[in-house]
CSV table of C-alpha atoms and ligand atoms in Angstrom, one decimal:
chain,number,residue,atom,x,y,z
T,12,UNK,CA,119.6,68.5,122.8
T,13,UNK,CA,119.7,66.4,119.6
T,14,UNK,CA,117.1,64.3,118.5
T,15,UNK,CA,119.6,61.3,118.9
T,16,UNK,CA,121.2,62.7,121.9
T,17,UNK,CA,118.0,62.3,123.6
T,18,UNK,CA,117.5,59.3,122.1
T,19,UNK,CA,120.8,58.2,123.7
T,20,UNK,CA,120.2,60.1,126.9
T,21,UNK,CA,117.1,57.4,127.3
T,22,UNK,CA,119.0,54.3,127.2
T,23,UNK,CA,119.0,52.0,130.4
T,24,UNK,CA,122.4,50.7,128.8
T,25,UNK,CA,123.9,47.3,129.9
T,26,UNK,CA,123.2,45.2,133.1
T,27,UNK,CA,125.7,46.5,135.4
T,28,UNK,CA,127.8,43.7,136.1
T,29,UNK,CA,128.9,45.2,139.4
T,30,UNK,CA,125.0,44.5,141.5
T,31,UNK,CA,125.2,41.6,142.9
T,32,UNK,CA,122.4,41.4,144.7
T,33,UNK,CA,119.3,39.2,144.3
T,34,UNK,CA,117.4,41.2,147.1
T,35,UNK,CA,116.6,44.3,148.5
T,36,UNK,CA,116.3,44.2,152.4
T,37,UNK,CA,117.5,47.6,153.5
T,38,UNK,CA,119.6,51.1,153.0
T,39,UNK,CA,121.7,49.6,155.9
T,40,UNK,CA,123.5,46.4,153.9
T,41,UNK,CA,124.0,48.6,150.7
T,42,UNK,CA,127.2,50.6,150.6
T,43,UNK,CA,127.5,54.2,148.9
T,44,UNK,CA,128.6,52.8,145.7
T,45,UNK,CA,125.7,50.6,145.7
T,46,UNK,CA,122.5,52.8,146.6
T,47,UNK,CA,124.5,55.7,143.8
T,48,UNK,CA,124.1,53.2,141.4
T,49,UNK,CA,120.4,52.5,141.9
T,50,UNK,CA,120.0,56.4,142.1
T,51,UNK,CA,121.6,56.2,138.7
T,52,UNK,CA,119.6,53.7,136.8
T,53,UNK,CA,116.4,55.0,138.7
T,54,UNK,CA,117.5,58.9,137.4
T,55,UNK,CA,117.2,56.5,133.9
T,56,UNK,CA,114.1,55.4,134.4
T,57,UNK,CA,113.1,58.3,135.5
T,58,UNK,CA,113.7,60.4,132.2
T,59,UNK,CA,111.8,57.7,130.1
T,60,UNK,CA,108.8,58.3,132.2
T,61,UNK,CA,109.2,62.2,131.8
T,62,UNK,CA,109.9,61.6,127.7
T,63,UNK,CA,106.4,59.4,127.7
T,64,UNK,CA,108.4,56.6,127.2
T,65,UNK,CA,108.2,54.3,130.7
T,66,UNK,CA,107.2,51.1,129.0
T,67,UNK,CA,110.2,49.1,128.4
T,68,UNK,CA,110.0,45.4,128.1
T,69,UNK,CA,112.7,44.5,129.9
T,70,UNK,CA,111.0,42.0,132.3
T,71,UNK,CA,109.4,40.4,129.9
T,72,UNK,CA,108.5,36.5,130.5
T,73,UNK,CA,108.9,37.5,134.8
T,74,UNK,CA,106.4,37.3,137.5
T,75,UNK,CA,106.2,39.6,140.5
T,76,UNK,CA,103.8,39.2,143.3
T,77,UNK,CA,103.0,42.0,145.9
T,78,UNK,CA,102.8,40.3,149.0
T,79,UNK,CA,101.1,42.8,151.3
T,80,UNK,CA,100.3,42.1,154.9
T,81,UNK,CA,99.8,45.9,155.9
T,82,UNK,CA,98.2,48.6,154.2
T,83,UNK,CA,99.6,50.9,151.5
T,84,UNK,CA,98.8,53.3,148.7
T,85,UNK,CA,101.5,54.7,146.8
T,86,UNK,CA,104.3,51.7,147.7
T,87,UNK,CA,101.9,49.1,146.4
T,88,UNK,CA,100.7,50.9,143.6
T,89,UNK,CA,103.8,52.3,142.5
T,90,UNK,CA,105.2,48.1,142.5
T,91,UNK,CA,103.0,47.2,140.3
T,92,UNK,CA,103.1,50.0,138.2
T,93,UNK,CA,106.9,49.6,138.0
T,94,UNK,CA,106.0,45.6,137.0
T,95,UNK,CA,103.8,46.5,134.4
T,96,UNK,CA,105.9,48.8,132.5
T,97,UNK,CA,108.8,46.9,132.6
T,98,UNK,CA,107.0,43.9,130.9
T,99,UNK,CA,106.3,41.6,133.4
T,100,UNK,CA,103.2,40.2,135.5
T,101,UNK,CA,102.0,41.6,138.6
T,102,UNK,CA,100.2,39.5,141.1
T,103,UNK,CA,98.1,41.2,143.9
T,104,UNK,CA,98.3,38.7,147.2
T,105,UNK,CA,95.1,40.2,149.6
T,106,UNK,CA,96.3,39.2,153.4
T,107,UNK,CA,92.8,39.7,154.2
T,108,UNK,CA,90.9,37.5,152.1
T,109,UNK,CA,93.9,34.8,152.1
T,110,UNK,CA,94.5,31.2,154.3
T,111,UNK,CA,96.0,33.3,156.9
T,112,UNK,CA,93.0,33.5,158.6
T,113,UNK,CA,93.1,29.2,158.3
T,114,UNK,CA,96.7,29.1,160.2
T,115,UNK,CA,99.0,29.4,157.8
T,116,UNK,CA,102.4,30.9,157.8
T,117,UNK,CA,104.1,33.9,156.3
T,118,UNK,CA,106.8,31.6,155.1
T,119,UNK,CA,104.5,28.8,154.0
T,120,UNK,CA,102.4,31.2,152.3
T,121,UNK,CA,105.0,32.3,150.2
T,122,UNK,CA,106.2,29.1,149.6
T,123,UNK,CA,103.2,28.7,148.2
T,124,UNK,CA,103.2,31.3,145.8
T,125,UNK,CA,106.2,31.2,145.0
T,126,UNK,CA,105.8,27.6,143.7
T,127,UNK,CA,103.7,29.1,141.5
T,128,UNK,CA,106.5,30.4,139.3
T,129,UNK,CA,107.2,33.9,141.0
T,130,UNK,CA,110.8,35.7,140.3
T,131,UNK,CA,110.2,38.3,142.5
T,132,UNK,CA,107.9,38.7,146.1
T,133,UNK,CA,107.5,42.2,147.2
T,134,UNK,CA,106.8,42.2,151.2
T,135,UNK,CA,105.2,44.2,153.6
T,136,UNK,CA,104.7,43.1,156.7
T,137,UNK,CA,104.7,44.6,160.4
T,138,UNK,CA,107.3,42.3,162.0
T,139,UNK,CA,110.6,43.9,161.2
T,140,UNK,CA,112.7,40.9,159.4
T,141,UNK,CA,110.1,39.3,157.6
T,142,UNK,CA,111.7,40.4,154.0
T,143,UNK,CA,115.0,39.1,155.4
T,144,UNK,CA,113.0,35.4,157.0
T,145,UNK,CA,111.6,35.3,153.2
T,146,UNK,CA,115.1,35.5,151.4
T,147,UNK,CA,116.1,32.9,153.7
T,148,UNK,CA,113.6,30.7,152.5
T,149,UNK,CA,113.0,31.4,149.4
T,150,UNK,CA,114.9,30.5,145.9
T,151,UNK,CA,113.3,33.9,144.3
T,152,UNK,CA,114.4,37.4,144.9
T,153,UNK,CA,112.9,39.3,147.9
T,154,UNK,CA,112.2,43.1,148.2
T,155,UNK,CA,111.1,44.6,151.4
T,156,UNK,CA,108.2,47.4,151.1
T,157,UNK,CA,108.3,47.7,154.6
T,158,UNK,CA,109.3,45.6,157.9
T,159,UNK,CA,106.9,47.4,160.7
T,160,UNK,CA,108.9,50.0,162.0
T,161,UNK,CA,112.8,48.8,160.6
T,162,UNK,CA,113.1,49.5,157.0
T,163,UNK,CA,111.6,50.8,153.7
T,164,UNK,CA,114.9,50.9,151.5
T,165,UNK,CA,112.6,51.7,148.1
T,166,UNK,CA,111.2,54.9,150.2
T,167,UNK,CA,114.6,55.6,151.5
T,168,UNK,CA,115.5,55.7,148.0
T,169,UNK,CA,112.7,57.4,146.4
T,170,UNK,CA,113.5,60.4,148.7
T,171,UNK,CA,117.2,60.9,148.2
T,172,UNK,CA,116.8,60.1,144.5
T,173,UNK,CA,114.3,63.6,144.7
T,174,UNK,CA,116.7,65.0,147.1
T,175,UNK,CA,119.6,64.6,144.3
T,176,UNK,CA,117.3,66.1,141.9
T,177,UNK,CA,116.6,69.0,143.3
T,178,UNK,CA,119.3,70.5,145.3
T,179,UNK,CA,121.9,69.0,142.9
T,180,UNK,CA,124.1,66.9,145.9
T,181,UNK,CA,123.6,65.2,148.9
T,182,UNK,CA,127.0,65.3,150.3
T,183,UNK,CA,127.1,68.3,152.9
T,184,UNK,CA,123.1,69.1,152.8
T,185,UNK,CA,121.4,68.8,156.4
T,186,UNK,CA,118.7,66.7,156.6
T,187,UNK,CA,116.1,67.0,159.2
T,188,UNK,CA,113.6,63.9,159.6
T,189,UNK,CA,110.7,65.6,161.9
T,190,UNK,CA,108.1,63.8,163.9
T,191,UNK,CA,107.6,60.0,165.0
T,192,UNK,CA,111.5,58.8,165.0
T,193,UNK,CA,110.6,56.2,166.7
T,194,UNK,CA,108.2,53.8,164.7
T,195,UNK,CA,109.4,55.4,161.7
T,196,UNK,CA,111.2,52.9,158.8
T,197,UNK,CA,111.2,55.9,156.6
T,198,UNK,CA,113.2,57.3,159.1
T,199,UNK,CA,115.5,54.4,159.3
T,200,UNK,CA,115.9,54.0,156.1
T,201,UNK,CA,116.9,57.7,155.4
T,202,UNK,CA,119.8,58.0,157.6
T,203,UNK,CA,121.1,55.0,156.5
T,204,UNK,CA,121.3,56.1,152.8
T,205,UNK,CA,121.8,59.8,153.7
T,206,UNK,CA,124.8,59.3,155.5
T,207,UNK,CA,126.8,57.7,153.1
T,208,UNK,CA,126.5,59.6,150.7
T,209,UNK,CA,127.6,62.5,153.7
T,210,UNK,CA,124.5,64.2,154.3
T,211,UNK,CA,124.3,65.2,158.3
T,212,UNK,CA,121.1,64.3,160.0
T,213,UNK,CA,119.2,65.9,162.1
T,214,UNK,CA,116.1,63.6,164.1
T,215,UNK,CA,113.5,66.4,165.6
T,216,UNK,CA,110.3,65.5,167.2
T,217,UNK,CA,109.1,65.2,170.6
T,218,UNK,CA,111.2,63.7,173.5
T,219,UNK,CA,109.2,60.6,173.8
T,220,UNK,CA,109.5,59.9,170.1
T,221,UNK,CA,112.9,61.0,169.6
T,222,UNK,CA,115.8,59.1,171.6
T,223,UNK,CA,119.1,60.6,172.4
T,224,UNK,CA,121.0,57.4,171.5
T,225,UNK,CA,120.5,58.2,167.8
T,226,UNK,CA,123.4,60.1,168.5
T,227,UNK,CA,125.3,56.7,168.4
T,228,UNK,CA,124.7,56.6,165.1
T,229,UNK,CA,126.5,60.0,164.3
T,230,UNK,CA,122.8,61.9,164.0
T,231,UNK,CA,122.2,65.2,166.2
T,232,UNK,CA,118.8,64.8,167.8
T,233,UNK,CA,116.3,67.9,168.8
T,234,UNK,CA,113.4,68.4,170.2
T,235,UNK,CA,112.3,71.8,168.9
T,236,UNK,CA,111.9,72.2,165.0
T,237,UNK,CA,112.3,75.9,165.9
T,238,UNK,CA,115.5,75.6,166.8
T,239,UNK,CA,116.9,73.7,164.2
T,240,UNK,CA,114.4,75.4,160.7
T,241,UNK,CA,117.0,78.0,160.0
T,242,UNK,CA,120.1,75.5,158.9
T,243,UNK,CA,118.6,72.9,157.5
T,244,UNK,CA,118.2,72.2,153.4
T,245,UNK,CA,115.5,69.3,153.8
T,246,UNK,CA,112.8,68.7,155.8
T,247,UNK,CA,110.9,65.0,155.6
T,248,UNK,CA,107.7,65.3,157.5
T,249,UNK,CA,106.9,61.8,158.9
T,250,UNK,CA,103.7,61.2,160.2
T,251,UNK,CA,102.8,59.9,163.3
T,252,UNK,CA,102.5,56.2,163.6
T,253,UNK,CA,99.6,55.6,165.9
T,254,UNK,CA,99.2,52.3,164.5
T,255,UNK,CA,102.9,51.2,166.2
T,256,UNK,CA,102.3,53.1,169.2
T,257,UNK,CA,101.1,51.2,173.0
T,258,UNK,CA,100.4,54.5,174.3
T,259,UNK,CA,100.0,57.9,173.5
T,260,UNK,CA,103.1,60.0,172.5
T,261,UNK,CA,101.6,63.1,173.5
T,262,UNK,CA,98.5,64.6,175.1
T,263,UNK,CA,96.7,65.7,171.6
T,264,UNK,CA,97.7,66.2,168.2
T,265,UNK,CA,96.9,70.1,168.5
T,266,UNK,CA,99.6,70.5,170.7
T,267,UNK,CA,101.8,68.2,168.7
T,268,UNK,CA,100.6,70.3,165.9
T,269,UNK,CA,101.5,73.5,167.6
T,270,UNK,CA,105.0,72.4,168.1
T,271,UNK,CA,105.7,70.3,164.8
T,272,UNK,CA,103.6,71.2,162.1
T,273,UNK,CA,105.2,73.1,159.0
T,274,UNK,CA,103.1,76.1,158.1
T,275,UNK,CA,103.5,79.5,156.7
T,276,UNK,CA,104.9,80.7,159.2
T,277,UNK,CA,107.9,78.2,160.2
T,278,UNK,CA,108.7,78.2,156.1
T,279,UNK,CA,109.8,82.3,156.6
T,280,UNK,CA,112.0,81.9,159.3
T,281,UNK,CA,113.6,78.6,156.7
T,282,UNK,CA,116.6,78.5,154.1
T,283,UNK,CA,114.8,80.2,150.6
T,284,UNK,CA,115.1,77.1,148.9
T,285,UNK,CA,114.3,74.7,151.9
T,286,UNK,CA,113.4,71.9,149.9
T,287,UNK,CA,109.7,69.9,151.9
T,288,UNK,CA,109.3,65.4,151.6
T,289,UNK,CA,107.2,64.1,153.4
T,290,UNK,CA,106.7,59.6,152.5
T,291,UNK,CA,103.1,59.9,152.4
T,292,UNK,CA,100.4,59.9,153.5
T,293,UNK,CA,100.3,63.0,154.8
T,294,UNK,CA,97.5,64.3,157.4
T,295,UNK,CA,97.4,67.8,156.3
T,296,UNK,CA,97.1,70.3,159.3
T,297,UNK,CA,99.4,67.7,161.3
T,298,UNK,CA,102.6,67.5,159.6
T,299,UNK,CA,102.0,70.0,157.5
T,300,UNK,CA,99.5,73.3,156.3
T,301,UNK,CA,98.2,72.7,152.8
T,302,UNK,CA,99.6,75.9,151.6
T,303,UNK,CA,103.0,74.5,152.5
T,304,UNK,CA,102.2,70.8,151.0
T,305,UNK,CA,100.9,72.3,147.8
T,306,UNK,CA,103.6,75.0,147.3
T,307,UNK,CA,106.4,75.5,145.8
T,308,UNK,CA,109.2,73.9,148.1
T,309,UNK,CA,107.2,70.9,148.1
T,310,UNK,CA,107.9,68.0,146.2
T,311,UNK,CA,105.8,65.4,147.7
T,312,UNK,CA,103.7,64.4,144.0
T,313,UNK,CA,107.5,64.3,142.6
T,314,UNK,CA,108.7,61.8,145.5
T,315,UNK,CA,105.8,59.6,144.0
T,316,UNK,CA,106.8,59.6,140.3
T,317,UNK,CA,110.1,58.9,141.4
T,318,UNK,CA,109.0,55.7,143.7
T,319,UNK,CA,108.0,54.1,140.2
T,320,UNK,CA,111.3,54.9,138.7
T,321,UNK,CA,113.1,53.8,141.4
T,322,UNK,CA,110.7,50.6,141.8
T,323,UNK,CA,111.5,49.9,137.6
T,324,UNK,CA,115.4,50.2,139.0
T,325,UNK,CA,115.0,47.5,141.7
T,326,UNK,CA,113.2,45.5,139.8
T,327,UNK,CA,115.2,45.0,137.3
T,328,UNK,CA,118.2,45.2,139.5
T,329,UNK,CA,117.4,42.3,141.5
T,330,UNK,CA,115.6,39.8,138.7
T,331,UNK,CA,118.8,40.7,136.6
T,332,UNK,CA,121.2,39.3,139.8
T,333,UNK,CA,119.2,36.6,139.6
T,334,UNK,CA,119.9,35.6,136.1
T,335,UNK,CA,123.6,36.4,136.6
T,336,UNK,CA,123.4,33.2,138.8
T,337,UNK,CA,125.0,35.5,142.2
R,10,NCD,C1,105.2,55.1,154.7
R,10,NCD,C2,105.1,53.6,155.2
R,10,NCD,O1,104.1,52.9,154.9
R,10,NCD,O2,106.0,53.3,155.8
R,10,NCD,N1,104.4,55.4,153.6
R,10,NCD,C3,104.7,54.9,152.3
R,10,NCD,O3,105.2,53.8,152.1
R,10,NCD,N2,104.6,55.8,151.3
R,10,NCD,C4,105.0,56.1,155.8
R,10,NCD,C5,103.7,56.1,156.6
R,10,NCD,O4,102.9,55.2,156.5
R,10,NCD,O5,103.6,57.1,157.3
């Protein structure tokens, strides 16, 4: 490619005047047309990061905060990574150390913050709806990061945005999300963006964590990875939310490992170019071997870099909505 071809090929181009939306809540509201075009502009985004170009002051003058009542690594990271590059401020809100401990409320809270001049509150929080109680009651854009075991559209995203990458498609692949179905927003969040764009899904874990009313929703359901490894194109290892769970699943992770966990072994009896997600993190020897997570059908470090271009997308996505006055 050209010098200015490549030059070209790095433009974000114009706002999209078609995104309408001041927030992100979930895969489920968005239609096809919708989570394509964040795949686009994150695809975008991407490339500048790959060409050592990410920074791009595009947010300049805007202030996010990352408003995180749960624990995270790569989503909260990767938000105010995706801030920073795009030119604005990042705020860090600590549940821990803040008034919530004096009686406060989620929604006064961010009130509060928000009256400090915020455009933009990132939430994670473990009552499912929170994101969606925040947009409600706040005049600044809102962009879930998690709701407990519902949604985590930017994960949902980040995936099939790798998924597109890789195998070239979605439409027609066969997806199969393994493990805790149940507490799983990863999960959710997948099938809703998956299926749009035509992929069929397969939920595979053990009967307890794996409900045969997913099939309502038009997904097959299994309960033996076994069975299903030799037809499917994906794999996303989820891991097993103990943290959501009232009681035990399953006697003892060895024998969940036994049954679940993607080795050597389970990856010969798979498609060549079986193509291995998992969200993160990932308790190796659970979900899956090392060899496996560090090989070459993994692209588990790539799912990361693209959480920060998708993160730049919706970012800019939902500030620029907001400017547009929708
Ligand atoms: C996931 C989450 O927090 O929902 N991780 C992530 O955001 N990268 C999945 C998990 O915790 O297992």
């Amino acid at each position: 490619m050209s010098e200015a071809a490549t030059e070209a090929s790095l433009e974000i181009g114009p706002f999209p005047s078609q995104w309408r939306r001041r927030h992100l809540l979930g895969l489920e509201e968005l239609s096809a047309d919708e989570i394509c075009l964040v795949l686009d502009k994150a695809q975008q985004f991407r490339r500048r990061i790959d060409a050592g170009q990410a920074k791009l002051p595009l947010l300049t003058g805007k202030t996010c905060v990352n408003l995180f009542f749960e624990n995270s690594t790569r989503t909260r990271t990767s938000f105010a990574l995706a801030a920073r590059r795009l030119g604005a401020d990042m705020v860090d809100f600590s549940a821990a150390t803040s008034s919530l401990s004096k009686g406060e409320t989620v929604i006064d809270t961010a009130k509060n913050i928000e009256a400090m001049g915020v455009d933009v509150v990132v939430v994670r929080h473990r009552t499912p709806g929170t994101p969606h109680l925040l947009a409600q009651n706040l005049d600044c854009s809102v962009v879930n990061a998690g709701d407990g075991p519902h949604e985590h559209p930017t994960q949902g995203l980040l995936d099939i945005l790798t998924i597109r990458q890789r195998l070239g498609r979605i439409e027609g692949l066969t997806v199969a999300l393994i493990g805790d179905i149940a507490h799983s927003r990863t999960a959710r969040s997948n099938i809703w963006g998956l299926k749009k764009l035509g992929a069929h899904i397969i939920v595979c874990g053990p009967s307890t964590l794996v409900s045969p009313r997913w099939a309502e929703l038009g997904v097959e359901y299994s309960y033996s990875l076994d069975d299903i490894l030799p037809r499917v194109d994906v794999l996303n290892l989820l891991r097993i939310q103990f943290e959501r769970q009232f009681t035990r699943p399953f006697p003892s992770v060895r024998e969940y490992a036994l049954l679940y966990t993607m080795d050597r072994k389970r990856l010969a009896r798979a498609k060549p170019d079986i193509l291995i997600l998992a969200p993160g993190p990932i308790n190796r020897g659970v979900e899956v071997t090392p060899e496996v997570a560090d090989g070459p059908h993994s692209a588990i470090l790539d799912q990361v870099t693209n959480g920060v271009a998708v993160r730049m997308a919706v970012l800019w996505l939902v500030t620029g909505a907001g400017d547009a006055g929708s």
